[in-house]
PDB file of C-alpha atoms in Angstrom:
ATOM      1  CA  GLN R 755      46.305 -56.897  45.534  1.00 90.00           C
ATOM      2  CA  VAL R 756      46.154 -54.599  42.538  1.00 96.00           C
ATOM      3  CA  GLN R 757      48.072 -51.399  42.021  1.00 97.00           C
ATOM      4  CA  LEU R 758      46.630 -48.726  39.753  1.00 98.00           C
ATOM      5  CA  VAL R 759      48.817 -45.996  38.304  1.00 96.00           C
ATOM      6  CA  GLU R 760      47.137 -43.055  36.621  1.00 96.00           C
ATOM      7  CA  SER R 761      48.567 -40.578  34.151  1.00 95.00           C
ATOM      8  CA  GLY R 762      47.297 -37.713  32.053  1.00 95.00           C
ATOM      9  CA  GLY R 763      44.819 -35.068  33.038  1.00 92.00           C
ATOM     10  CA  GLY R 764      45.518 -31.365  33.208  1.00 97.00           C
ATOM     11  CA  SER R 765      43.771 -28.166  32.199  1.00 98.00           C
ATOM     12  CA  VAL R 766      41.859 -27.394  29.041  1.00 98.00           C
ATOM     13  CA  GLN R 767      39.325 -24.900  27.784  1.00 98.00           C
ATOM     14  CA  ALA R 768      35.703 -25.825  27.313  1.00 98.00           C
ATOM     15  CA  GLY R 769      35.208 -27.819  24.134  1.00 98.00           C
ATOM     16  CA  GLY R 770      38.681 -29.280  24.336  1.00 98.00           C
ATOM     17  CA  SER R 771      39.876 -32.841  24.833  1.00 98.00           C
ATOM     18  CA  LEU R 772      41.994 -34.747  27.302  1.00 98.00           C
ATOM     19  CA  ARG R 773      42.971 -38.382  27.780  1.00 98.00           C
ATOM     20  CA  ILE R 774      43.727 -40.067  31.053  1.00 98.00           C
ATOM     21  CA  SER R 775      45.236 -43.507  31.475  1.00 98.00           C
ATOM     22  CA  CYS R 776      45.308 -46.140  34.178  1.00 98.00           C
ATOM     23  CA  ALA R 777      47.778 -49.002  34.230  1.00 97.00           C
ATOM     24  CA  ALA R 778      46.857 -51.993  36.372  1.00 97.00           C
ATOM     25  CA  TYR R 779      49.421 -54.210  38.054  1.00 97.00           C
ATOM     26  CA  GLY R 780      47.482 -57.317  38.890  1.00 95.00           C
ATOM     27  CA  TYR R 781      44.337 -59.045  37.732  1.00 92.00           C
ATOM     28  CA  THR R 782      41.153 -57.023  37.348  1.00 94.00           C
ATOM     29  CA  TYR R 783      37.731 -57.912  35.927  1.00 95.00           C
ATOM     30  CA  CYS R 784      36.300 -54.435  35.648  1.00 97.00           C
ATOM     31  CA  MET R 785      38.095 -51.103  35.532  1.00 97.00           C
ATOM     32  CA  GLY R 786      36.850 -47.603  35.182  1.00 97.00           C
ATOM     33  CA  TRP R 787      36.707 -44.078  36.424  1.00 98.00           C
ATOM     34  CA  PHE R 788      34.994 -42.155  39.152  1.00 98.00           C
ATOM     35  CA  ARG R 789      35.227 -38.421  39.604  1.00 98.00           C
ATOM     36  CA  GLN R 790      34.801 -36.092  42.524  1.00 98.00           C
ATOM     37  CA  ALA R 791      34.314 -32.359  42.348  1.00 96.00           C
ATOM     38  CA  PRO R 792      34.818 -30.132  45.422  1.00 92.00           C
ATOM     39  CA  GLY R 793      31.947 -30.556  47.838  1.00 95.00           C
ATOM     40  CA  GLU R 794      30.369 -33.310  45.753  1.00 96.00           C
ATOM     41  CA  GLU R 795      30.003 -37.056  46.104  1.00 96.00           C
ATOM     42  CA  ARG R 796      32.281 -39.323  44.118  1.00 97.00           C
ATOM     43  CA  GLU R 797      30.355 -40.443  41.038  1.00 97.00           C
ATOM     44  CA  GLY R 798      30.878 -43.173  38.479  1.00 98.00           C
ATOM     45  CA  VAL R 799      31.837 -41.994  35.006  1.00 98.00           C
ATOM     46  CA  ALA R 800      32.699 -44.945  32.774  1.00 98.00           C
ATOM     47  CA  PHE R 801      33.633 -48.607  33.116  1.00 98.00           C
ATOM     48  CA  ILE R 802      34.839 -51.465  30.974  1.00 97.00           C
ATOM     49  CA  SER R 803      34.784 -55.202  31.524  1.00 95.00           C
ATOM     50  CA  ARG R 804      38.254 -56.559  30.855  1.00 88.00           C
ATOM     51  CA  ASP R 805      37.206 -59.805  29.176  1.00 88.00           C
ATOM     52  CA  GLY R 806      34.414 -58.767  26.814  1.00 84.00           C
ATOM     53  CA  GLY R 807      35.153 -55.075  26.577  1.00 88.00           C
ATOM     54  CA  ILE R 808      31.591 -54.128  27.490  1.00 95.00           C
ATOM     55  CA  THR R 809      31.407 -50.448  28.328  1.00 97.00           C
ATOM     56  CA  TYR R 810      29.173 -48.444  30.633  1.00 98.00           C
ATOM     57  CA  TYR R 811      28.777 -44.672  30.779  1.00 98.00           C
ATOM     58  CA  ALA R 812      27.107 -42.159  33.025  1.00 98.00           C
ATOM     59  CA  ASP R 813      24.390 -40.223  31.202  1.00 98.00           C
ATOM     60  CA  SER R 814      26.322 -36.999  31.746  1.00 97.00           C
ATOM     61  CA  VAL R 815      29.256 -38.182  29.609  1.00 98.00           C
ATOM     62  CA  LYS R 816      27.607 -40.371  26.965  1.00 98.00           C
ATOM     63  CA  GLY R 817      28.624 -39.327  23.479  1.00 98.00           C
ATOM     64  CA  ARG R 818      31.558 -37.270  24.780  1.00 98.00           C
ATOM     65  CA  PHE R 819      33.744 -39.731  26.697  1.00 98.00           C
ATOM     66  CA  THR R 820      35.099 -43.044  25.447  1.00 98.00           C
ATOM     67  CA  ILE R 821      36.647 -45.728  27.613  1.00 98.00           C
ATOM     68  CA  SER R 822      38.942 -48.252  25.977  1.00 97.00           C
ATOM     69  CA  GLN R 823      41.607 -50.753  26.903  1.00 96.00           C
ATOM     70  CA  ASP R 824      44.905 -52.165  25.752  1.00 94.00           C
ATOM     71  CA  ASN R 825      45.047 -55.663  27.151  1.00 90.00           C
ATOM     72  CA  ALA R 826      48.684 -56.111  26.200  1.00 91.00           C
ATOM     73  CA  LYS R 827      49.565 -53.155  28.414  1.00 91.00           C
ATOM     74  CA  ASN R 828      46.880 -53.886  31.001  1.00 93.00           C
ATOM     75  CA  THR R 829      45.889 -50.260  30.638  1.00 96.00           C
ATOM     76  CA  VAL R 830      42.554 -48.498  30.406  1.00 97.00           C
ATOM     77  CA  TYR R 831      42.067 -45.116  28.765  1.00 98.00           C
ATOM     78  CA  LEU R 832      39.408 -42.438  29.092  1.00 98.00           C
ATOM     79  CA  GLN R 833      39.224 -40.145  26.095  1.00 98.00           C
ATOM     80  CA  MET R 834      37.294 -37.030  27.046  1.00 98.00           C
ATOM     81  CA  ASN R 835      36.005 -34.816  24.238  1.00 98.00           C
ATOM     82  CA  SER R 836      33.783 -31.740  24.200  1.00 98.00           C
ATOM     83  CA  LEU R 837      34.745 -31.067  27.782  1.00 98.00           C
ATOM     84  CA  LYS R 838      32.569 -28.788  29.893  1.00 98.00           C
ATOM     85  CA  PRO R 839      33.387 -26.809  33.048  1.00 97.00           C
ATOM     86  CA  GLU R 840      31.165 -29.187  34.989  1.00 97.00           C
ATOM     87  CA  ASP R 841      33.562 -32.010  34.089  1.00 98.00           C
ATOM     88  CA  THR R 842      36.130 -30.400  36.375  1.00 98.00           C
ATOM     89  CA  ALA R 843      37.011 -32.885  39.111  1.00 98.00           C
ATOM     90  CA  ILE R 844      39.611 -35.277  40.404  1.00 98.00           C
ATOM     91  CA  TYR R 845      39.312 -38.439  38.344  1.00 98.00           C
ATOM     92  CA  TYR R 846      40.023 -41.698  40.134  1.00 98.00           C
ATOM     93  CA  CYS R 847      40.781 -44.967  38.411  1.00 98.00           C
ATOM     94  CA  ALA R 848      39.093 -47.920  40.092  1.00 98.00           C
ATOM     95  CA  ALA R 849      39.182 -51.674  39.668  1.00 97.00           C
ATOM     96  CA  THR R 850      37.334 -54.675  40.971  1.00 97.00           C
ATOM     97  CA  TRP R 851      37.435 -58.439  40.690  1.00 96.00           C
ATOM     98  CA  GLY R 852      33.661 -58.344  40.399  1.00 94.00           C
ATOM     99  CA  ARG R 853      31.237 -57.082  37.797  1.00 94.00           C
ATOM    100  CA  CYS R 854      31.110 -53.474  36.725  1.00 96.00           C
ATOM    101  CA  SER R 855      28.898 -51.180  38.743  1.00 96.00           C
ATOM    102  CA  PHE R 856      28.400 -47.471  39.294  1.00 96.00           C
ATOM    103  CA  SER R 857      28.568 -48.113  43.034  1.00 96.00           C
ATOM    104  CA  ARG R 858      31.923 -47.177  44.529  1.00 95.00           C
ATOM    105  CA  ASN R 859      31.440 -49.882  47.171  1.00 96.00           C
ATOM    106  CA  VAL R 860      32.086 -52.545  44.523  1.00 96.00           C
ATOM    107  CA  PHE R 861      35.578 -51.288  43.806  1.00 97.00           C
ATOM    108  CA  GLY R 862      38.362 -52.351  46.116  1.00 96.00           C
ATOM    109  CA  PHE R 863      41.302 -50.869  44.292  1.00 97.00           C
ATOM    110  CA  TRP R 864      41.851 -47.184  43.600  1.00 98.00           C
ATOM    111  CA  GLY R 865      44.362 -44.978  41.844  1.00 97.00           C
ATOM    112  CA  GLN R 866      45.821 -41.842  43.347  1.00 95.00           C
ATOM    113  CA  GLY R 867      43.585 -39.521  41.350  1.00 97.00           C
ATOM    114  CA  THR R 868      44.370 -37.020  38.633  1.00 97.00           C
ATOM    115  CA  GLN R 869      43.028 -33.488  38.320  1.00 97.00           C
ATOM    116  CA  VAL R 870      41.031 -32.451  35.272  1.00 98.00           C
ATOM    117  CA  THR R 871      40.177 -28.762  35.041  1.00 98.00           C
ATOM    118  CA  VAL R 872      37.972 -27.300  32.319  1.00 98.00           C
ATOM    119  CA  SER R 873      37.781 -23.537  32.065  1.00 98.00           C
ATOM    120  CA  SER R 874      34.988 -21.623  30.384  1.00 94.00           C
TER     121      SER R 874
END
C-alpha cells in the first residue's frame, strides 16, 4: 500500500502562483495530479515517472504548470503559475505502480485532496 499526503493549495488571484506538494510513503512508479471542479469530471493535470523523470501535462496547463520531484524526500511538487479562475478545483495527488496515464482508472492510490481557488 502507498499513503499520499498532500500539502499546499489555497486561494489566489488570477495571474498568481501556488505550489502543492505530495509526499509518498511507499513505492510508486508514476505520480501526479488530477483535479475536479464542482459538477465536473475528475481530469488529469500532470504526471511524472519516478525513475526517468518524464513529465506529462494536460493541454490546458502546458506552459503554466510544472511538475517536479525530490527523490530524497519521495515528494512530488506541482508549481502552478499564471493561474486562471478555471483552474479552481480540488487537486488530488495520485500514484500508481504502473506507467503514467491520464486515465484515473490506472491510479490505485489517492491523496485526500487540496482546494485551489483562483479569483478573477
